[in-house]
Tab-separated table of C-alpha atoms and ligand atoms in Angstrom:
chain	number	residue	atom	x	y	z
A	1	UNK	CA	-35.512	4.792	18.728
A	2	UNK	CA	-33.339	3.611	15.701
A	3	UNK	CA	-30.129	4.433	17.520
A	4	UNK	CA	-30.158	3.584	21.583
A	5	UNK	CA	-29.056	0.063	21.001
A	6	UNK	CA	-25.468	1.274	19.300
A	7	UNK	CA	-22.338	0.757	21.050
A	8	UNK	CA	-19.260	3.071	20.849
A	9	UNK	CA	-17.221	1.486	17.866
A	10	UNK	CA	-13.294	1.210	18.953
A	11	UNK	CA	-11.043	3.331	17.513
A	12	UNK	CA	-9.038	2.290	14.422
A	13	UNK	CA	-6.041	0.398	15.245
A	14	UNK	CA	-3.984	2.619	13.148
A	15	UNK	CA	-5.660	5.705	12.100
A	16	UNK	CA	-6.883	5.993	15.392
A	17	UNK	CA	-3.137	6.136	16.873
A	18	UNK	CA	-2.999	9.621	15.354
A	19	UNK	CA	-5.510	11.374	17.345
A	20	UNK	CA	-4.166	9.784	20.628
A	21	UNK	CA	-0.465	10.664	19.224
A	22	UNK	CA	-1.976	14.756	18.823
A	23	UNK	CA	-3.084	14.150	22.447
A	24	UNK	CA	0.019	13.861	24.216
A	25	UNK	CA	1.957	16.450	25.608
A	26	UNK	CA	5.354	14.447	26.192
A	27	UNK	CA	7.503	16.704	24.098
A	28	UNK	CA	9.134	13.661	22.863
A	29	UNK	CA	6.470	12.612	21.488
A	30	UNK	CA	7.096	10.161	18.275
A	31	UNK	CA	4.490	8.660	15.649
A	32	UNK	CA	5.801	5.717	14.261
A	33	UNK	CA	2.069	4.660	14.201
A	34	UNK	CA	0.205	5.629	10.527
A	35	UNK	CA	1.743	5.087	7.159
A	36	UNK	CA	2.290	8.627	6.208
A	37	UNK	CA	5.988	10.186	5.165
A	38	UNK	CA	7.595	12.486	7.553
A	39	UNK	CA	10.937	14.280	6.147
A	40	UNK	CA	13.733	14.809	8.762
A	41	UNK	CA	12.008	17.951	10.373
A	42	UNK	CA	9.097	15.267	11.089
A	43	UNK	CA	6.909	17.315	8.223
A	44	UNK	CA	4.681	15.694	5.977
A	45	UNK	CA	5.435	17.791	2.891
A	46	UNK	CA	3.812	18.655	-0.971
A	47	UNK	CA	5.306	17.376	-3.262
A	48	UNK	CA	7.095	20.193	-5.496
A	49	UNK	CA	6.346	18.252	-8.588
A	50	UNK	CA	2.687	18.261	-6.893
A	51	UNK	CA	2.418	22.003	-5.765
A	52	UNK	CA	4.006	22.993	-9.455
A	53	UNK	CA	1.281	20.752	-11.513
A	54	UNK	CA	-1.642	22.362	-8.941
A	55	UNK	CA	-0.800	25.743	-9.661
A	56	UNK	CA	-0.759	24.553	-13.474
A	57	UNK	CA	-4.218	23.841	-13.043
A	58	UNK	CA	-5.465	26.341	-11.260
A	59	UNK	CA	-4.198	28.454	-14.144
A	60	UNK	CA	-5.219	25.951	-17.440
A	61	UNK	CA	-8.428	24.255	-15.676
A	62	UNK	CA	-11.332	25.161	-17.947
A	63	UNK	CA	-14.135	23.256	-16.054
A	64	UNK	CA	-14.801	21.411	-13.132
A	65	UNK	CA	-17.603	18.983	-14.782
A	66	UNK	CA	-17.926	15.106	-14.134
A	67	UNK	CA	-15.016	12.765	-15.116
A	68	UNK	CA	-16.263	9.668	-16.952
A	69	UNK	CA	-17.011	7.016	-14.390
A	70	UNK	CA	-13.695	5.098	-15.218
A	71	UNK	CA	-11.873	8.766	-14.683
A	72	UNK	CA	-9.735	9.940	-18.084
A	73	UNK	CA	-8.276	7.694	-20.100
A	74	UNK	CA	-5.119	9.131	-19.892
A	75	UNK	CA	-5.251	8.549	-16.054
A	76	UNK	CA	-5.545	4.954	-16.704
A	77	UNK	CA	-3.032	4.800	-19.290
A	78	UNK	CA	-0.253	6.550	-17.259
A	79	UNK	CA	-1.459	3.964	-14.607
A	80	UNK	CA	-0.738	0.979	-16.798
A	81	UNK	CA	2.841	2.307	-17.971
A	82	UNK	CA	3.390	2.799	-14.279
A	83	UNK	CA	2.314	-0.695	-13.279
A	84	UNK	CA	3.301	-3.188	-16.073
A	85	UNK	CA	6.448	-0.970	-17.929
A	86	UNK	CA	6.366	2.108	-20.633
A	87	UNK	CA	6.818	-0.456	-23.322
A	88	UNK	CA	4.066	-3.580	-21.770
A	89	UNK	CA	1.641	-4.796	-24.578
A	90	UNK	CA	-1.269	-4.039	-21.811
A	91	UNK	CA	-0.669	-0.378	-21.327
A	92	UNK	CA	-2.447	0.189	-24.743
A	93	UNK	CA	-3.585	-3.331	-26.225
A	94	UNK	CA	-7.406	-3.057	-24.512
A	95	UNK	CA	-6.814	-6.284	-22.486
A	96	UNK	CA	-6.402	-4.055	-19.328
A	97	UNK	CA	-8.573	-1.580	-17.955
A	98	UNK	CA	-7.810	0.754	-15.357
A	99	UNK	CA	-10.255	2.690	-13.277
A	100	UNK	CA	-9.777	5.810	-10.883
A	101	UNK	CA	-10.793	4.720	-7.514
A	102	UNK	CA	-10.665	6.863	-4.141
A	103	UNK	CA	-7.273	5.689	-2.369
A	104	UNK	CA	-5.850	2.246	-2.561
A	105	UNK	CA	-8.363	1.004	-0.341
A	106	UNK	CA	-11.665	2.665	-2.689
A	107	UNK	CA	-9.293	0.569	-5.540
A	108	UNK	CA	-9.751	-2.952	-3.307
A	109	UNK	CA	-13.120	-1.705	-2.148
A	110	UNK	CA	-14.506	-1.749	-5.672
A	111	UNK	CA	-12.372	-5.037	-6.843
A	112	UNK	CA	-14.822	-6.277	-3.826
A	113	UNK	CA	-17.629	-5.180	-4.765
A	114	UNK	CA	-16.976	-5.961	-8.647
A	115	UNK	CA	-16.378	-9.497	-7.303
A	116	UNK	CA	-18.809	-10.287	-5.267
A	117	UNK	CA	-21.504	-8.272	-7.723
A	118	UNK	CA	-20.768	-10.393	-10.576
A	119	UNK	CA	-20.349	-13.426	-8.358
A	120	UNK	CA	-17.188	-14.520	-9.064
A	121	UNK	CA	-15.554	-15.189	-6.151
A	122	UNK	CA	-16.762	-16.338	-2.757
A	123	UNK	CA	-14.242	-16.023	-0.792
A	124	UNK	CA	-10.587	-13.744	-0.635
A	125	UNK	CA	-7.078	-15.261	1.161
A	126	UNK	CA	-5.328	-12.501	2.933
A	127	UNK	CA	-2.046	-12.846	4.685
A	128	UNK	CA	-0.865	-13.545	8.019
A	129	UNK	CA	0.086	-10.498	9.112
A	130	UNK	CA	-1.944	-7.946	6.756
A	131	UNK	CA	-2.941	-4.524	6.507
A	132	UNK	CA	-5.744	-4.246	9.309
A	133	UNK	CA	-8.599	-2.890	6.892
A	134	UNK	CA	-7.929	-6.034	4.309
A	135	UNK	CA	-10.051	-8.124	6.410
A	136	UNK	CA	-13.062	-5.137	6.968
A	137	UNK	CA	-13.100	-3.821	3.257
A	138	UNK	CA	-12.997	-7.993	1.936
A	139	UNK	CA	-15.498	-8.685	4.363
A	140	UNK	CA	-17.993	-5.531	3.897
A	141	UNK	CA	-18.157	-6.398	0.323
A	142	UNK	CA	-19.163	-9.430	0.995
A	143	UNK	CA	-16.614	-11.892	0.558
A	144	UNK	CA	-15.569	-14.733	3.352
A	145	UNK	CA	-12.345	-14.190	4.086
A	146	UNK	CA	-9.363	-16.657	5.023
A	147	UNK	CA	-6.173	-16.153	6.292
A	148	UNK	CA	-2.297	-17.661	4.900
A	149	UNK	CA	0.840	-17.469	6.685
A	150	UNK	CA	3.240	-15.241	5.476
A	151	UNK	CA	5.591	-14.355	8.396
A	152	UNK	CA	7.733	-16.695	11.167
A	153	UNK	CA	7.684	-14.364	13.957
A	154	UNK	CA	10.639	-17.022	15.275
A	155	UNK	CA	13.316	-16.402	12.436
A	156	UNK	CA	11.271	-13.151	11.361
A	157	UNK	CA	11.697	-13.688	8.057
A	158	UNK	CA	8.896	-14.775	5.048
A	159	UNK	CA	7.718	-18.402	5.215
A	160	UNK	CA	7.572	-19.184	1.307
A	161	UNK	CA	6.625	-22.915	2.062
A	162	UNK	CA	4.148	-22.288	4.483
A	163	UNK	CA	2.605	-19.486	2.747
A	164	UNK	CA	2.660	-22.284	-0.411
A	165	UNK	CA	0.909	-25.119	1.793
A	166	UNK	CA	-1.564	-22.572	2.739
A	167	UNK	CA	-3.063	-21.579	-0.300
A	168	UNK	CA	-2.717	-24.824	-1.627
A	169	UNK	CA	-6.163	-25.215	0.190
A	170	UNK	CA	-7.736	-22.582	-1.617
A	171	UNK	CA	-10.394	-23.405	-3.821
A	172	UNK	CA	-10.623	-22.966	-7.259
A	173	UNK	CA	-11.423	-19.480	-8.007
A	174	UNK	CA	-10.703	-18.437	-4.392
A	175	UNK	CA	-9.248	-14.398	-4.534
A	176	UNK	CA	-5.443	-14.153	-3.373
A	177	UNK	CA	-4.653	-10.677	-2.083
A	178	UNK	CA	-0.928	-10.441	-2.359
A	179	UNK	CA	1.241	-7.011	-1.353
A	180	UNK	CA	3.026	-6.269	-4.767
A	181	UNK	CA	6.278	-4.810	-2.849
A	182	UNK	CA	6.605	-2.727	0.739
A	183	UNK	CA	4.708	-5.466	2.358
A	184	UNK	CA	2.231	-4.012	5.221
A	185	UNK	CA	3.254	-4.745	8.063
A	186	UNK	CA	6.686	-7.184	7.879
A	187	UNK	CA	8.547	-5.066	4.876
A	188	UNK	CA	9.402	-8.664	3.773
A	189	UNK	CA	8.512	-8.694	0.256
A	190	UNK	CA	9.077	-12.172	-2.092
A	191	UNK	CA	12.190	-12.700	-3.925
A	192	UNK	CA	11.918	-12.930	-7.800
A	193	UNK	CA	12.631	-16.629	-7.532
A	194	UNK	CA	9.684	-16.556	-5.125
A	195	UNK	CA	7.284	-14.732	-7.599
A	196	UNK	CA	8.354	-16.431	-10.406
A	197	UNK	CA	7.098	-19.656	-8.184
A	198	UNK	CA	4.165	-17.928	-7.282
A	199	UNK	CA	2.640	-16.806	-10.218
A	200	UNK	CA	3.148	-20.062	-11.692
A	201	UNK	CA	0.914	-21.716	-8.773
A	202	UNK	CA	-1.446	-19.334	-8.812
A	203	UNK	CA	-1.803	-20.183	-12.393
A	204	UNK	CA	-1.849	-23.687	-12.106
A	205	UNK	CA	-4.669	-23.698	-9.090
A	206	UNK	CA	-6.462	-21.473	-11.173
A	207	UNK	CA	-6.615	-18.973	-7.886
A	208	UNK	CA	-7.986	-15.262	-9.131
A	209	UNK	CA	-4.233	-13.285	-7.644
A	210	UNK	CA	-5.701	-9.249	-6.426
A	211	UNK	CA	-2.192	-7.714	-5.632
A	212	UNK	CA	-2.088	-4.521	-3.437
A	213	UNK	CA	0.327	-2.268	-4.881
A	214	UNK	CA	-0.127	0.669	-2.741
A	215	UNK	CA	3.726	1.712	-2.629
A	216	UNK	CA	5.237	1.630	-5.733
A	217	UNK	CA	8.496	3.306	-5.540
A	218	UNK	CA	9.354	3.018	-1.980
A	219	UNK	CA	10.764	-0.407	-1.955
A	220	UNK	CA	14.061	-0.310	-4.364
A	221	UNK	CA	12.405	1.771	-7.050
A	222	UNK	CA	9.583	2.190	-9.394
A	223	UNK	CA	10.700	-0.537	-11.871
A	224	UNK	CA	11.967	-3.154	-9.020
A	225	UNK	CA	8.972	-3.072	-6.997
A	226	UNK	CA	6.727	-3.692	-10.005
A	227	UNK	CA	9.149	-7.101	-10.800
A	228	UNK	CA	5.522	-9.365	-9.211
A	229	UNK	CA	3.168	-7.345	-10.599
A	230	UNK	CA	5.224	-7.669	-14.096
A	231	UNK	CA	5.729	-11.966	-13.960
A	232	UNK	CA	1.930	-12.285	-13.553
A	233	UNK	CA	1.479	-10.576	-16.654
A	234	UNK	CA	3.944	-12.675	-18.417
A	235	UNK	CA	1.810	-15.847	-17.699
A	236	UNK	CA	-1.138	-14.523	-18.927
A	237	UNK	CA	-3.616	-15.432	-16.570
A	238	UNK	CA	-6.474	-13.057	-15.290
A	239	UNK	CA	-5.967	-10.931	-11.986
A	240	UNK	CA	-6.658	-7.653	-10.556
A	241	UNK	CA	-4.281	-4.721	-8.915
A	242	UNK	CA	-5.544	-1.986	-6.858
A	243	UNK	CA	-2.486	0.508	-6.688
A	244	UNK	CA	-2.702	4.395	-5.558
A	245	UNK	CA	-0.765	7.598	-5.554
A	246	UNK	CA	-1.598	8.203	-1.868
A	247	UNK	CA	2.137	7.435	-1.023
A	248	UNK	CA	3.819	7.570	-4.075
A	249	UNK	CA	3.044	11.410	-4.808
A	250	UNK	CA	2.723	12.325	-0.800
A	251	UNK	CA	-0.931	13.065	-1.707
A	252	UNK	CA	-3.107	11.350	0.924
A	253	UNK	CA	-5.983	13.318	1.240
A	254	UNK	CA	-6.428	13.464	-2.526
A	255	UNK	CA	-7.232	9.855	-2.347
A	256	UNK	CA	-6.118	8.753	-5.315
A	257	UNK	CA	-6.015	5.046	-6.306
A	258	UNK	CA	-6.536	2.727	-9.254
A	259	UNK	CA	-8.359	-0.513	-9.918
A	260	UNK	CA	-6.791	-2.187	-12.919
A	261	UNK	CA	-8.172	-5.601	-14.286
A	262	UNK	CA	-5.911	-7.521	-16.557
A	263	UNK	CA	-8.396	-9.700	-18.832
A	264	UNK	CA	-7.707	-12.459	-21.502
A	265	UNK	CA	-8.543	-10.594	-24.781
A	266	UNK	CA	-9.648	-6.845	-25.243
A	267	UNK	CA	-13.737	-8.006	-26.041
A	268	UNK	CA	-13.568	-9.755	-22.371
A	269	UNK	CA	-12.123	-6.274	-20.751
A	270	UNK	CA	-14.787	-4.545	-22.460
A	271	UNK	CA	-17.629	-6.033	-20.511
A	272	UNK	CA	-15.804	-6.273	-16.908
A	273	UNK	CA	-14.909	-2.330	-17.395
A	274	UNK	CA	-19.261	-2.348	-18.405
A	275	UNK	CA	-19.714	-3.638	-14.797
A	276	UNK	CA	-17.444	-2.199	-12.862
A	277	UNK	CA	-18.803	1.101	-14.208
A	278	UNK	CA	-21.469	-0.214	-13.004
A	279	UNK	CA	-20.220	-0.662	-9.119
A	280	UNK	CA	-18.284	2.426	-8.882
A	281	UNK	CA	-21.673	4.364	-10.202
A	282	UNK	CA	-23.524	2.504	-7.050
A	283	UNK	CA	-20.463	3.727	-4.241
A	284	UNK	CA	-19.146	7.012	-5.610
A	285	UNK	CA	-20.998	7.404	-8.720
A	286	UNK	CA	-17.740	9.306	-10.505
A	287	UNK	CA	-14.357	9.783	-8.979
A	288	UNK	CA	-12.960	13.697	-8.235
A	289	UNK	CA	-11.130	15.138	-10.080
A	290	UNK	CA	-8.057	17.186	-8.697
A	291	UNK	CA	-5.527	15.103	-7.306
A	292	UNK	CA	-6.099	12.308	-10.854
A	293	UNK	CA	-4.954	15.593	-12.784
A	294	UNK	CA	-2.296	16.105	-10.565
A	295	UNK	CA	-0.843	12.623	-11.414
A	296	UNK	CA	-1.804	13.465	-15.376
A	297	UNK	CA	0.234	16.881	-15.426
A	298	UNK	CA	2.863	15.225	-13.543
A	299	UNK	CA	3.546	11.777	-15.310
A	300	UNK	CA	2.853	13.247	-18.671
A	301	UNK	CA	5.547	16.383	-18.192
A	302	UNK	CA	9.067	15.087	-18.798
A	303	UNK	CA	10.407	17.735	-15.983
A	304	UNK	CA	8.000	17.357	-13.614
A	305	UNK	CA	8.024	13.952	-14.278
A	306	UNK	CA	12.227	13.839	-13.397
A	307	UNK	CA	11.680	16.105	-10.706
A	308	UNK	CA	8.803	13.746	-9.173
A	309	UNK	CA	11.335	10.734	-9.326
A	310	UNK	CA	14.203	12.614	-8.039
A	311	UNK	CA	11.619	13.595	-4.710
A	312	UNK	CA	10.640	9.680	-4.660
A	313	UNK	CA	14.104	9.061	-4.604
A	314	UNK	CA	14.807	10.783	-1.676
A	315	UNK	CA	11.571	9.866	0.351
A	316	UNK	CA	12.901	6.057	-0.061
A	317	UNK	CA	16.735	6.880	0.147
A	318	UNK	CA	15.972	8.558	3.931
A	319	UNK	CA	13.436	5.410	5.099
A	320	UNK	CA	16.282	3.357	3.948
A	321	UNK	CA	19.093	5.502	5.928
A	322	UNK	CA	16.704	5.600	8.705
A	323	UNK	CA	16.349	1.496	8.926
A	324	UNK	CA	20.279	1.399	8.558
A	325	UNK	CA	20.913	3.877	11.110
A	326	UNK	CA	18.550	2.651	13.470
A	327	UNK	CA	19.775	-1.406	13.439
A	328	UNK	CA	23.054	-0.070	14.301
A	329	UNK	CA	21.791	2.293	17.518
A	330	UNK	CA	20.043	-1.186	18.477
A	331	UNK	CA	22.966	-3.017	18.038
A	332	UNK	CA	25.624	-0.506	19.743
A	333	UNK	CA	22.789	-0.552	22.861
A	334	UNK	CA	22.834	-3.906	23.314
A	335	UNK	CA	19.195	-4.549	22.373
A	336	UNK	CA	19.772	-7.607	20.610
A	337	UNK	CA	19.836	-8.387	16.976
A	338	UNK	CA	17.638	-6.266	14.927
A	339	UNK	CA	19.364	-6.452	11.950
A	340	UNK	CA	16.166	-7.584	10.164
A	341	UNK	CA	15.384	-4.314	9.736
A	342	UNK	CA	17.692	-3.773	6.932
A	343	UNK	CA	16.310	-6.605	4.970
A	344	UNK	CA	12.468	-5.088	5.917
A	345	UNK	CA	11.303	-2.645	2.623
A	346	UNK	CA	9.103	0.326	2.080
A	347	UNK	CA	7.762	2.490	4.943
A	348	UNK	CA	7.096	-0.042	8.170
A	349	UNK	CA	9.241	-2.252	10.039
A	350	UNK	CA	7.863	-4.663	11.682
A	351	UNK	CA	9.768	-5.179	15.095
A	352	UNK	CA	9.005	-8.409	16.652
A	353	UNK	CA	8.217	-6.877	20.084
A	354	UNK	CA	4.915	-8.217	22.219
A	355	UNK	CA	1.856	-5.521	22.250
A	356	UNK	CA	3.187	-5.371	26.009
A	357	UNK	CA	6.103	-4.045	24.708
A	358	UNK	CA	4.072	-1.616	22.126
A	359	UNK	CA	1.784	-0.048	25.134
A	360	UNK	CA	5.353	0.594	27.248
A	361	UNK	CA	6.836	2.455	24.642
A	362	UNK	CA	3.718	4.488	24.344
A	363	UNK	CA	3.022	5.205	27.903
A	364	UNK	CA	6.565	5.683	29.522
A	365	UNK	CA	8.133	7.277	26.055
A	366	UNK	CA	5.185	8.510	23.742
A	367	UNK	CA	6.732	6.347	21.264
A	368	UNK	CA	3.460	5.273	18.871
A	369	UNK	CA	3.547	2.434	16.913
A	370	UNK	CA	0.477	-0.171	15.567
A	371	UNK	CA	-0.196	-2.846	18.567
A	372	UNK	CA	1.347	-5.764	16.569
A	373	UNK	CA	4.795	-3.993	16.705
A	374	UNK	CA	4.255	-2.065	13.062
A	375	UNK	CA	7.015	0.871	13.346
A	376	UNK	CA	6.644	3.755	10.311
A	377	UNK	CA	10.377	4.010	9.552
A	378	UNK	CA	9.276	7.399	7.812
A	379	UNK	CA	8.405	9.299	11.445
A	380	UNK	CA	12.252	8.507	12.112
A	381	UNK	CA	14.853	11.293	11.944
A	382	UNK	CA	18.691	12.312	13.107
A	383	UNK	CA	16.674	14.300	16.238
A	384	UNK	CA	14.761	11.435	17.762
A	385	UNK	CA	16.520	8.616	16.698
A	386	UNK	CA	18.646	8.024	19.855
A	387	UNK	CA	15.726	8.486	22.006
A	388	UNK	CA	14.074	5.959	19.982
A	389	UNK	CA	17.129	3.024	20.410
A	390	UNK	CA	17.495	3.526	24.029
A	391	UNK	CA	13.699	3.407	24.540
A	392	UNK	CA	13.247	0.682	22.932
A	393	UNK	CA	16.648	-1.108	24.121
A	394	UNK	CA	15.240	-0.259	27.975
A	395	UNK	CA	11.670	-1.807	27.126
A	396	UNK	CA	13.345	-4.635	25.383
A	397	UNK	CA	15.171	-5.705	27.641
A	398	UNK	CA	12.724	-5.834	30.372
B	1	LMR	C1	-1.180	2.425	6.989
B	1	LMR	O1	-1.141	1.201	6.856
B	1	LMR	O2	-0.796	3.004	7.989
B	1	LMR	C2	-1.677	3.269	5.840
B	1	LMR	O3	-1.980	2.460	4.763
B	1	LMR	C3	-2.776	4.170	6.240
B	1	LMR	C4	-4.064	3.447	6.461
B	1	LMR	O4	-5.034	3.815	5.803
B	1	LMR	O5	-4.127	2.529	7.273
């Protein structure tokens, strides 16, 4: 017997919400749990700018061979205009090199394995709060993982300084992961005097910085949100960013992410893009193809490129609304102050309630959210709004 000894594996903290949310018959039901876009009518739609460059290629497509391990240049190219600015030296000067990796999390899975491979770092810094699956991708790579503060649940705000002390005992060479923009879970994101700080210790500990970009456009726009990713390029150190198109483009299922490696001169990049061909050959041998021409036809077609902007737009105008909306509910119900939710960017809010507080809104509501208080501000809309304030005024206030 190979299996007997197994135990039943518990269910993900936040993928597994969804399944219990689908399970429910309160028809009040609300999924603030997984970070997926809902539009008002609570629908999780295509993209036009998506559906018009699929039906492109169902009509142009002339084969469906293998993509190059790396996936086509031109992927990586839009990629690094996205990341780094139309105009950026590394979008075309060979330093950089950009693979097409399933998701944002195939992007940090291969950074991981790429490290760890090629034995350059031992061990990875996360933050204090983090996306769950940091610490299970870091660590089934290989890497030791350690932990930084990054929130003060008292003031619920960032802790700069502490976050600062923290890494200062970091080793030389130690990864940093740090969230780009849209931080997951807080929404507190650094300030540009913050980065500008940042990137300048990083630089001076000599600390290898592998920034999670995964929402590019959902904090205050696709140029803002790139403002960290940007001032580490300006000091010209070495660093990796795993970005992706799963939220971006509303194409989740496509899984469609990037690993891009920022390298001191163009001869370097060409052997770490040798070996991480290399790595992604070993996991997923080449990525698939449909949803990296998706983001080809798209970026690369002036209209379709205005008209995928112009839907960005309006996925981050409504999570904004929604925050706005939703601190004054709190506030006109006497919940308390929860005007930190304004401040909070991208898609989650994190709420500052106990896990006590979590399961009540879940069992006496079917209100979902992630056990450490993680709300989706994107499964928010004018028809469940108010039943969201007073729930969560009533299971506030005891
Ligand atoms: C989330 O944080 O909810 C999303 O990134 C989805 C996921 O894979 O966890």
């Amino acid at each position: 017997m190979f299996f007997d000894h197994l135990e039943l594996a518990p269910a993900d903290p936040i993928l597994g919400l969804t399944d219990a949310y689908k399970a429910d018959t309160n028809p009040k039901k609300v999924n603030l749990g997984v970070g997926v876009y809902q539009n008002e009518n609570g629908v999780t739609p295509v993209l036009k700018c998506v559906k018009a460059a699929e039906q492109r290629l169902v009509d142009e497509e002339q084969t469906k061979s293998y993509l190059p391990i790396t996936g086509l240049p031109e992927f990586g190219r839009l990629t690094r205009e996205m990341i780094f600015g139309k105009d950026a030296a590394l979008v075309d000067n060979g330093c950089a090199v950009t693979f097409h990796c399933p998701g944002g999390t195939g992007a940090l899975r291969i950074a991981g394995d790429f490290l760890v491979q090629q034995n350059i770092a031992k061990r990875v810094w996360i933050s204090n709060p983090t996306w769950g699956n940091h610490f299970q991708i870091m660590g089934a790579a290989g890497l030791e993982t350690a932990k930084y503060t990054y929130y003060n649940a008292q003031t619920k705000s960032l802790d700069f300084d502490a976050m600062l002390k923290d890494l200062g005992q970091a080793a030389e060479g130690d990864v940093v992961i740090i969230h780009a923009c849209c931080h997951n879970p807080t929404g507190l994101d650094l300030s540009h005097e913050q980065w500008d700080k940042l990137a300048q210790f990083l630089a001076d500990n000599k600390l290898l910085p592998l920034l999670d970009f995964a929402y590019q456009g959902f904090g205050r726009g696709l140029e803002e949100d790139a403002y960290g990713v940007r001032k580490l390029a300006e000091t010209g150190i070495e660093f990796l960013v795993a970005s992706s198109y799963s939220k971006n483009f509303g194409m989740y299922n496509e899984r469609v992410g990037a690993l891009t490696v920022v390298c001191t001169s163009a001869d370097i990049a060409k052997n770490v893009q040798s070996q991480i061909k290399v790595a992604v050959r070993c996991a997923i041998s080449n990525p698939p193809a449909h949803g990296e021409k998706i983001v080809v036809t798209v970026l690369s077609d002036p209209e379709l490129r205005a008209q995928w902007e112009q839907e960005l737009a309006e996925m981050r105008d409504r999570m904004r609304r929604m925050r706005e909306l939703l601190a004054q509910k709190l506030a006109a119900a006497g919940a308390g102050d929860f005007n930190f939710i304004v401040e909070q960017n991208g898609m989650f809010s994190f709420l500052g309630i106990t896990k006590e507080q979590v399961q009540a809104l879940r069992d006496k509501y079917g209100i979902y959210l992630v056990a450490t208080g993680r709300a989706c501000v994107a499964g928010i809309n004018d028809n469940n709004i108010d039943y969201l304030a007073d729930a969560l005024t009533a299971v506030v206030k005891g």
